[in-house]
XYZ file of C-alpha atoms in Angstrom:
596
model
C 11.413 9.311 -38.050
C 11.598 6.186 -35.790
C 15.212 5.942 -36.231
C 15.952 9.424 -34.973
C 14.237 8.998 -31.559
C 16.342 9.921 -28.610
C 18.423 7.127 -26.999
C 16.447 5.285 -24.175
C 17.838 2.693 -22.243
C 15.567 0.107 -20.591
C 14.825 0.849 -17.056
C 12.120 0.061 -14.452
C 12.351 3.375 -12.350
C 11.490 6.864 -13.724
C 12.054 10.210 -11.915
C 9.731 13.338 -11.857
C 11.525 16.103 -10.150
C 9.517 18.209 -7.686
C 10.499 21.218 -9.739
C 7.605 23.512 -8.686
C 6.575 21.779 -5.442
C 2.945 22.213 -6.598
C 0.530 19.772 -7.986
C 2.098 20.339 -11.439
C 4.751 17.816 -10.471
C 1.996 15.314 -9.454
C 0.137 15.661 -12.788
C 3.363 14.720 -14.712
C 3.845 11.651 -12.346
C 0.451 10.316 -13.013
C 0.492 11.251 -16.596
C 3.722 9.249 -16.934
C 2.183 6.350 -14.820
C -0.636 6.286 -17.196
C 1.517 6.305 -20.263
C 3.510 3.313 -18.846
C 0.168 1.455 -18.062
C -0.760 1.941 -21.820
C 2.696 0.582 -22.962
C 2.418 -2.526 -20.607
C -1.197 -3.107 -21.712
C -0.259 -3.372 -25.451
C 2.953 -5.297 -24.710
C 1.562 -7.827 -22.178
C -2.282 -7.702 -22.766
C -5.099 -7.417 -20.203
C -4.913 -11.210 -19.489
C -1.456 -10.872 -17.914
C -2.387 -7.628 -16.052
C -1.815 -9.519 -12.697
C 1.826 -10.227 -13.593
C 2.907 -6.593 -14.014
C 2.684 -3.568 -11.609
C 3.306 0.104 -11.692
C 4.094 1.868 -8.415
C 3.996 5.545 -7.513
C 6.181 6.495 -4.643
C 7.249 9.908 -2.998
C 10.908 9.788 -3.222
C 11.638 13.100 -1.314
C 13.024 15.408 -4.133
C 11.284 13.235 -6.796
C 8.259 11.317 -7.500
C 9.150 7.818 -8.532
C 7.321 5.766 -11.025
C 8.652 2.140 -10.710
C 7.687 -0.714 -12.998
C 7.885 -4.477 -12.135
C 10.195 -4.993 -15.064
C 12.240 -2.675 -17.301
C 10.365 -1.027 -20.218
C 11.689 -2.186 -23.483
C 12.109 0.264 -26.502
C 10.660 -2.404 -28.742
C 7.392 -2.335 -27.019
C 7.059 1.293 -27.951
C 8.035 0.732 -31.549
C 5.608 -1.938 -32.184
C 2.480 -0.434 -30.239
C -0.527 0.812 -32.117
C -1.606 4.572 -31.518
C -3.176 4.795 -28.073
C -6.013 7.237 -28.934
C -7.435 7.003 -25.439
C -4.305 8.349 -23.542
C -5.887 11.718 -23.247
C -9.596 12.260 -24.264
C -10.497 14.864 -26.583
C -13.014 17.183 -25.058
C -15.867 18.007 -27.390
C -17.767 21.266 -26.615
C -19.892 21.432 -29.677
C -21.897 18.861 -31.550
C -20.334 20.010 -34.829
C -16.729 19.083 -33.895
C -15.387 16.266 -35.685
C -12.804 13.905 -34.431
C -10.779 11.205 -36.020
C -11.699 7.631 -35.639
C -9.995 5.768 -32.730
C -9.883 8.781 -30.385
C -11.529 8.823 -27.123
C -14.010 11.608 -26.760
C -15.609 13.179 -23.653
C -18.610 15.324 -24.570
C -19.457 18.276 -22.322
C -23.064 18.809 -23.713
C -23.743 14.997 -23.162
C -22.851 15.113 -19.626
C -25.030 18.266 -19.061
C -27.867 16.232 -20.652
C -27.526 13.276 -18.407
C -27.468 15.673 -15.387
C -30.630 17.266 -16.522
C -32.264 13.850 -17.028
C -31.239 12.646 -13.652
C -32.533 15.813 -11.855
C -35.876 15.668 -13.853
C -36.191 12.043 -12.699
C -35.639 12.922 -9.102
C -38.089 15.901 -9.185
C -40.828 13.778 -10.783
C -40.626 10.789 -8.454
C -42.344 10.949 -5.054
C -40.103 8.393 -3.671
C -37.256 6.248 -4.746
C -37.889 2.505 -5.783
C -36.072 -0.187 -7.562
C -37.371 0.859 -11.026
C -36.420 4.472 -10.534
C -32.986 3.433 -9.218
C -32.302 1.560 -12.387
C -33.471 4.586 -14.455
C -31.271 6.950 -12.442
C -28.302 4.483 -12.918
C -29.026 4.577 -16.736
C -28.611 8.307 -16.937
C -25.926 8.723 -14.095
C -23.077 11.082 -15.204
C -19.768 9.301 -15.665
C -17.310 9.251 -12.762
C -15.117 11.860 -14.364
C -18.075 14.296 -14.933
C -16.662 16.825 -12.588
C -13.372 16.966 -14.752
C -15.343 17.274 -17.873
C -17.507 20.133 -16.517
C -14.518 21.870 -14.932
C -12.385 21.890 -18.152
C -15.628 22.448 -20.287
C -16.435 25.661 -18.425
C -15.380 28.350 -20.761
C -14.589 30.868 -17.878
C -11.888 28.528 -16.752
C -10.216 29.445 -19.972
C -8.634 25.989 -20.044
C -10.304 24.593 -23.248
C -8.146 26.307 -26.043
C -4.885 25.043 -24.354
C -6.188 21.478 -23.538
C -7.528 21.098 -27.178
C -4.138 22.138 -28.685
C -2.220 19.674 -26.442
C -4.546 16.914 -27.302
C -4.762 17.823 -30.980
C -0.912 17.484 -31.401
C -1.104 13.999 -29.915
C -3.981 12.975 -32.202
C -2.286 14.429 -35.146
C 1.067 12.501 -34.364
C -0.568 9.273 -35.274
C 0.314 6.848 -36.659
C 4.207 7.172 -36.487
C 5.477 10.254 -34.843
C 3.638 9.561 -31.486
C 6.370 6.765 -30.700
C 8.936 9.591 -30.794
C 7.112 11.561 -28.187
C 6.761 8.396 -26.044
C 10.477 7.385 -26.271
C 11.454 11.020 -25.544
C 9.410 11.127 -22.243
C 10.720 7.823 -21.214
C 14.277 8.907 -21.887
C 13.805 12.294 -20.203
C 12.519 10.814 -17.112
C 14.806 7.825 -16.803
C 17.269 9.638 -14.772
C 17.114 11.697 -11.633
C 18.607 14.724 -13.221
C 16.760 15.226 -16.534
C 19.006 15.871 -19.497
C 17.595 19.078 -21.299
C 19.335 17.857 -24.627
C 16.723 14.975 -24.870
C 13.876 17.659 -25.111
C 16.107 19.746 -27.554
C 16.790 16.713 -29.751
C 12.967 15.792 -29.625
C 12.096 19.446 -30.651
C 14.655 19.255 -33.416
C 13.273 15.910 -34.780
C 9.551 16.995 -34.945
C 9.907 20.659 -35.931
C 9.466 19.976 -39.693
C 6.190 18.056 -38.935
C 5.210 20.623 -36.224
C 5.503 23.374 -38.871
C 3.529 21.341 -41.399
C 0.734 21.044 -38.844
C 1.086 24.485 -37.200
C 1.842 22.829 -33.999
C 3.202 24.630 -30.787
C 6.318 22.881 -29.625
C 6.526 25.394 -26.764
C 3.269 26.029 -24.881
C 2.099 28.855 -22.600
C 2.099 28.084 -18.862
C -1.577 28.006 -17.866
C -2.899 28.501 -14.334
C -4.494 25.210 -14.608
C -1.426 23.069 -15.154
C 1.108 25.475 -13.691
C -0.425 27.231 -10.652
C 2.850 28.718 -9.870
C 3.417 30.203 -13.430
C -0.023 31.362 -14.562
C -0.736 34.742 -15.640
C 0.600 37.313 -13.008
C 3.765 38.812 -11.784
C 6.085 35.884 -12.436
C 9.677 37.496 -12.854
C 12.231 36.786 -10.057
C 13.005 40.391 -9.709
C 10.630 43.276 -9.230
C 12.568 45.591 -11.781
C 10.404 44.629 -14.750
C 7.156 43.087 -13.578
C 4.549 42.296 -16.369
C 1.105 40.876 -16.110
C 1.422 38.222 -18.680
C 1.593 34.285 -18.974
C 4.891 32.493 -18.704
C 5.979 30.998 -22.225
C 8.171 28.364 -23.297
C 6.807 25.164 -21.564
C 7.741 22.107 -23.572
C 4.639 20.574 -25.300
C 5.709 17.098 -23.962
C 5.534 18.033 -20.319
C 2.285 19.887 -20.721
C 0.587 17.037 -22.552
C 1.675 14.640 -19.683
C 0.002 17.014 -17.335
C -3.178 16.855 -19.564
C -2.949 13.039 -19.198
C -2.442 13.161 -15.493
C -5.299 15.599 -14.929
C -7.879 12.679 -15.761
C -6.053 10.424 -13.284
C -5.630 12.295 -9.948
C -7.815 15.416 -10.109
C -11.084 15.799 -8.422
C -12.679 19.212 -9.070
C -15.594 20.527 -7.064
C -17.819 23.529 -7.493
C -18.632 25.210 -4.213
C -22.589 25.839 -4.021
C -22.626 29.276 -2.213
C -19.830 31.181 -4.104
C -19.543 29.058 -7.364
C -15.825 28.779 -6.852
C -14.128 25.735 -8.210
C -11.834 23.912 -5.810
C -9.510 21.297 -7.371
C -8.199 18.510 -5.242
C -5.082 16.806 -6.615
C -4.307 13.454 -4.830
C -0.604 13.213 -3.933
C 0.884 9.584 -3.644
C 3.029 8.407 -0.772
C 3.312 4.708 -1.895
C 0.674 2.916 -3.871
C 0.144 0.894 -7.065
C -1.462 2.573 -10.026
C -4.041 -0.234 -10.199
C -5.073 0.351 -6.530
C -5.220 4.084 -7.356
C -7.383 3.769 -10.513
C -9.943 1.739 -8.752
C -10.281 3.621 -5.539
C -10.105 7.106 -7.226
C -12.965 6.220 -9.648
C -15.185 5.280 -6.603
C -13.892 8.483 -4.861
C -15.076 10.563 -7.687
C -18.421 8.982 -7.708
C -18.888 9.588 -3.985
C -17.825 13.356 -4.428
C -20.579 13.537 -7.253
C -23.201 12.233 -4.876
C -21.979 14.702 -2.275
C -22.508 17.660 -4.482
C -26.244 17.180 -4.019
C -25.685 18.522 -0.465
C -25.218 22.175 0.388
C -21.470 21.931 0.204
C -19.595 25.120 1.029
C -15.740 25.748 0.760
C -14.734 24.606 4.182
C -16.973 21.712 4.137
C -15.699 20.666 0.635
C -12.112 20.398 1.988
C -13.062 18.460 5.010
C -15.498 15.957 3.341
C -12.923 15.386 0.412
C -10.273 14.327 2.921
C -12.600 12.076 4.930
C -14.421 10.624 1.935
C -11.222 9.664 0.275
C -10.012 7.759 3.583
C -13.339 6.086 3.914
C -13.333 5.158 0.040
C -9.713 3.695 0.266
C -10.742 1.592 3.252
C -13.628 0.263 1.230
C -11.243 -0.622 -1.494
C -8.813 -2.230 0.847
C -11.553 -4.415 2.336
C -12.845 -5.448 -1.013
C -9.587 -5.754 -3.084
C -7.178 -6.829 -0.586
C -9.039 -9.762 1.138
C -6.063 -11.678 1.930
C -4.306 -8.887 3.739
C -7.403 -7.968 5.640
C -7.977 -11.643 6.637
C -4.495 -12.385 7.711
C -3.427 -8.859 8.703
C -0.256 -9.626 6.836
C 0.914 -6.071 5.511
C -2.303 -4.510 6.286
C -0.673 -1.608 7.983
C 0.980 -0.647 4.838
C -2.200 -0.147 3.221
C -3.667 2.488 5.743
C -4.863 5.426 3.736
C -2.343 7.858 5.308
C 0.581 5.506 4.388
C -0.394 5.231 0.678
C -1.472 8.941 0.119
C 0.257 11.955 1.608
C -2.736 14.310 1.025
C -4.287 16.796 -1.607
C -2.894 19.777 -3.267
C -5.879 22.112 -3.270
C -6.295 25.162 -5.674
C -9.184 27.425 -5.443
C -10.510 29.401 -8.616
C -12.785 32.351 -8.204
C -14.768 34.218 -10.674
C -13.121 37.636 -10.224
C -14.385 38.912 -13.539
C -17.453 38.199 -15.503
C -15.473 36.154 -18.068
C -12.718 34.527 -16.259
C -11.849 32.318 -13.178
C -8.560 33.235 -11.376
C -6.594 31.020 -8.986
C -6.580 32.774 -5.701
C -5.376 30.259 -3.237
C -3.044 27.217 -3.353
C -2.536 24.909 -0.409
C -1.839 21.392 0.794
C -3.951 19.281 3.120
C -2.610 16.125 4.825
C -4.635 13.148 4.993
C -5.947 12.300 8.576
C -3.766 9.781 10.275
C -6.232 7.913 12.202
C -5.763 4.303 11.187
C -3.403 3.335 14.094
C -2.239 -0.071 13.772
C -4.471 -2.089 11.491
C -4.427 -5.723 12.482
C -7.653 -7.176 10.973
C -11.007 -6.391 9.233
C -12.392 -5.356 12.612
C -9.926 -2.530 12.782
C -10.556 -1.574 9.157
C -14.367 -1.284 9.912
C -13.704 0.492 13.203
C -11.829 3.197 11.336
C -14.556 3.568 8.801
C -17.163 3.974 11.497
C -15.034 6.719 13.051
C -14.765 8.600 9.682
C -18.596 8.091 9.191
C -19.209 9.728 12.711
C -16.979 12.625 11.804
C -18.725 13.105 8.368
C -21.996 13.261 10.107
C -20.991 15.747 12.751
C -19.412 17.978 9.930
C -22.409 17.859 7.575
C -24.642 18.817 10.488
C -22.755 22.234 11.009
C -24.223 25.195 9.147
C -21.253 27.227 7.756
C -23.526 30.142 6.782
C -23.808 30.870 10.531
C -20.684 32.747 12.041
C -20.351 30.046 14.775
C -20.435 27.225 12.117
C -17.874 28.876 10.101
C -15.586 29.199 12.997
C -16.208 25.484 14.109
C -15.409 24.211 10.649
C -12.310 26.249 10.134
C -11.012 24.767 13.642
C -12.062 21.309 12.610
C -10.219 21.498 9.269
C -6.990 22.744 11.181
C -7.332 19.587 13.412
C -7.891 17.268 10.589
C -4.734 18.142 8.742
C -2.478 18.667 11.831
C -3.871 16.350 14.515
C -3.275 19.143 16.857
C -5.072 18.249 20.283
C -5.459 21.943 21.504
C -7.296 22.754 18.183
C -9.672 19.733 18.684
C -10.175 20.914 22.214
C -11.201 24.412 20.843
C -13.529 22.627 18.410
C -15.155 20.286 20.957
C -15.831 23.151 23.440
C -17.418 25.182 20.610
C -19.246 22.394 19.155
C -20.673 21.450 22.494
C -22.173 24.869 22.631
C -23.404 24.699 19.227
C -25.001 21.315 19.900
C -26.800 22.554 22.883
C -28.285 25.635 20.902
C -29.362 23.251 18.200
C -31.020 20.852 20.531
C -32.805 23.813 22.408
C -34.181 24.894 19.042
C -35.630 21.454 18.418
C -32.915 20.381 16.040
C -32.391 16.898 17.555
C -30.968 15.499 14.431
C -27.594 17.238 15.053
C -25.281 14.347 16.184
C -22.614 14.108 18.834
C -19.315 12.150 18.886
C -19.266 8.818 20.911
C -16.652 8.235 23.541
C -15.822 4.812 21.921
C -14.707 6.595 18.547
C -13.005 9.509 20.515
C -10.856 6.847 22.208
C -10.043 5.174 18.940
C -9.100 8.483 17.385
C -6.813 9.458 20.351
C -5.190 6.133 20.478
C -4.160 6.490 16.865
C -3.016 10.021 16.995
C -1.760 10.529 20.601
C -1.275 7.066 22.052
C 0.970 8.626 24.869
C -2.191 9.952 26.329
C -3.680 6.520 27.006
C -3.077 6.783 30.795
C -5.403 9.736 31.014
C -8.218 7.895 29.157
C -7.797 4.888 31.358
C -7.986 6.895 34.641
C -11.149 6.348 36.554
C -11.070 9.778 37.951
C -10.972 11.343 34.428
C -13.859 9.215 33.162
C -16.000 10.271 36.279
C -15.343 13.788 35.701
C -16.189 13.562 32.074
C -19.381 11.788 33.113
C -20.290 14.787 35.199
C -19.627 17.183 32.516
C -21.794 15.102 30.220
C -24.711 14.860 32.771
C -24.431 18.709 33.252
C -24.602 19.436 29.547
C -25.582 17.282 26.799
C -27.707 14.613 28.759
C -30.070 17.195 30.427
C -30.447 19.137 27.158
C -31.230 16.034 25.175
C -33.890 14.932 27.761
C -35.276 18.455 27.891
C -35.390 18.808 24.079
C -37.374 15.446 23.968
C -39.761 16.505 26.635
C -38.443 13.971 28.989
C -38.057 14.761 32.714
C -34.638 15.264 34.175
C -33.853 16.713 37.516
C -30.808 18.705 36.715
C -30.132 22.008 34.905
C -28.166 22.325 31.723
C -24.869 24.156 32.427
C -24.203 26.282 29.164
C -20.738 27.384 28.430
C -19.280 24.856 30.878
C -16.807 23.593 28.342
C -15.777 27.149 27.116
C -15.162 28.194 30.662
C -12.802 25.095 31.380
C -10.968 25.710 28.139
C -10.463 29.382 28.986
C -9.118 28.608 32.527
C -6.734 25.843 31.155
C -4.132 28.235 30.075
C -3.172 28.589 33.880
C -2.743 25.449 35.942
C -4.106 26.725 39.275
C -7.054 28.546 37.607
C -7.962 25.376 35.834
C -7.810 23.184 38.981
C -9.902 25.900 40.971
C -12.560 26.050 38.120
C -12.693 22.324 38.005
C -12.900 21.806 41.722
C -15.688 24.507 41.703
C -17.707 22.735 39.129
C -17.323 19.472 41.039
C -18.402 20.985 44.313
C -21.547 22.613 42.721
C -22.358 19.387 40.772
C -22.357 17.190 44.017
C -24.379 20.018 45.805
C -26.997 19.839 43.167
C -27.176 16.143 43.558
C -27.776 16.603 47.311
C -30.340 19.371 46.816
C -32.503 17.290 44.257
C -32.186 14.165 46.374
C -33.463 16.021 49.396
C -36.392 17.892 47.458
C -37.432 14.873 45.162
C -36.031 11.903 46.882
C -34.487 10.860 43.663
C -30.940 10.889 42.321
C -30.358 10.192 38.578
C -26.721 10.618 38.471
C -23.768 9.466 40.532
C -21.678 11.720 42.956
C -18.067 12.763 42.310
C -15.545 11.721 44.988
C -12.496 13.422 46.483
C -10.266 10.748 44.816
C -11.521 11.868 41.414
C -10.234 15.366 41.708
C -6.942 13.983 43.056
C -6.415 11.854 40.138
C -7.303 14.646 37.657
C -4.828 17.007 39.532
C -2.092 14.338 39.203
C -2.871 14.080 35.465
C -2.628 17.903 35.254
C 0.688 17.938 36.930
C 1.986 15.116 34.573
C 0.569 16.160 31.188
C -0.319 19.807 31.690
C -3.656 21.567 32.277
C -4.434 22.270 28.679
C -4.050 18.699 27.539
C -6.249 17.550 30.344
C -8.784 20.170 29.711
C -8.974 19.417 25.941
C -9.781 15.719 26.728
C -12.147 16.400 29.416
C -14.221 18.772 27.189
C -14.093 16.287 24.187
C -15.193 13.448 26.308
C -17.707 15.493 28.314
C -19.597 16.593 25.335
C -19.472 12.973 23.692
C -22.120 10.380 23.904
C -21.697 7.186 25.956
C -24.083 4.575 24.373
C -24.691 2.837 27.723
C -25.798 6.174 29.421
C -28.446 6.681 26.689
C -30.206 3.450 27.613
């Protein structure tokens, strides 16, 4: 059998075409990368892991998987059967699995979840002993993948088990034919279909003996563009059926990749499943494996919150960026300390974002994919020069996570706010952020008025960091003294008096509700915005004078004519909407020195 394997010539670059332009291609890329990792591990040994490298790269029309040296056919011909390439998913205690096969047990994961929940419920407070007990029963990092696949309503278990069973039954000899066929197929930019035809011809006698399927059905899980539905190119003969004829080899690589780059999350309120598939830009497989395992763990901890669909999208993007920066700080100490090559390790430069699929329970027995989208990673890193920059970006992300978590999506205003924020997060559109800032400012004042003082604000320091990274050309606006003074006046007419009032502290001035929304509304017409801003400044100064005359006190500084002159100049140079967006964002942000 081994002598009949397809011709494979040693190479260090493998090409995965973006055939579907969905996460289906990403699964193959990560499945192939993990297969190469397994080959190198057996050929070189763990002791020499630092001497070889596997790189994943977005090559435009292809995902490229590069190795630090060409992969030799001899490595495959002598390697033992890798039973841990794709774990067997056990859904029943009575299922038997051959020795040497990696098993993930759905019932065992549920039992650990129950034990963990019981421990938390029985303890009045966490202590070191309880923390150790919780660690002992903590579900594995890939628990969400296990529960997602193991959910019978996803209807993915039968297909997954068939794919993995063929691999298991291929031991001890024919599995090498699968491996060499995969290497040969992806070793050239334009895959040669005769390679898969030759592979199918060679294994057909064995497949018939074991009742294998050489061609598999295209499931909605692995092929979101070809799942059950109307899949014909013409509308003259539509049928509601699954697309058949996917080569087992490709589908198996997708099953392998599933464990490497997929993070499923179940939404609390609707019980929908949202599947996040990380898409590489340029990173090593070793870095990915370490960071993604920590990312999954953080997502698991996040599930204890009341996560809804929009929040799930937002927190997944922010948590990955934060987790990656944690990994960079810990694993790339030399780059962080010297700054050499640190920019290349920014989250948005190693990862493009996430393919996101939403599965909804449309019938009693089956989930159906209802939405497929792609979210870019936020590009907030700017120019990373040292450890302080890395820490600064992490604090920026933490601030945004706190703001997002405080928004109640069940409230109509909350849903609108989170929708605007998600649009901003994935596009960096300043106008969208201005809409969010105005809306969040109003939301914040309402929460504080109702005694919800824990609802946080943004800080001007982190807003500046964000805008310098995403819209550096706007730096002159932020450095303008007139702009800062007007933003100060907005702040001391909105969040400062409301904060003092909510805490029962004396503050002379009234809260101007709706100020940010009014400025945003007028910003579409230059003259109307300037008139509205001038009116606000005049009434602001007038209130200062009145309070000074009646109380003998003045707790905030006056605005000057030069302030409005500077702001008008900025409006003429950058446009009224840009200036309005920044004024509203800064005006509803917290200035630490003003708190004291």
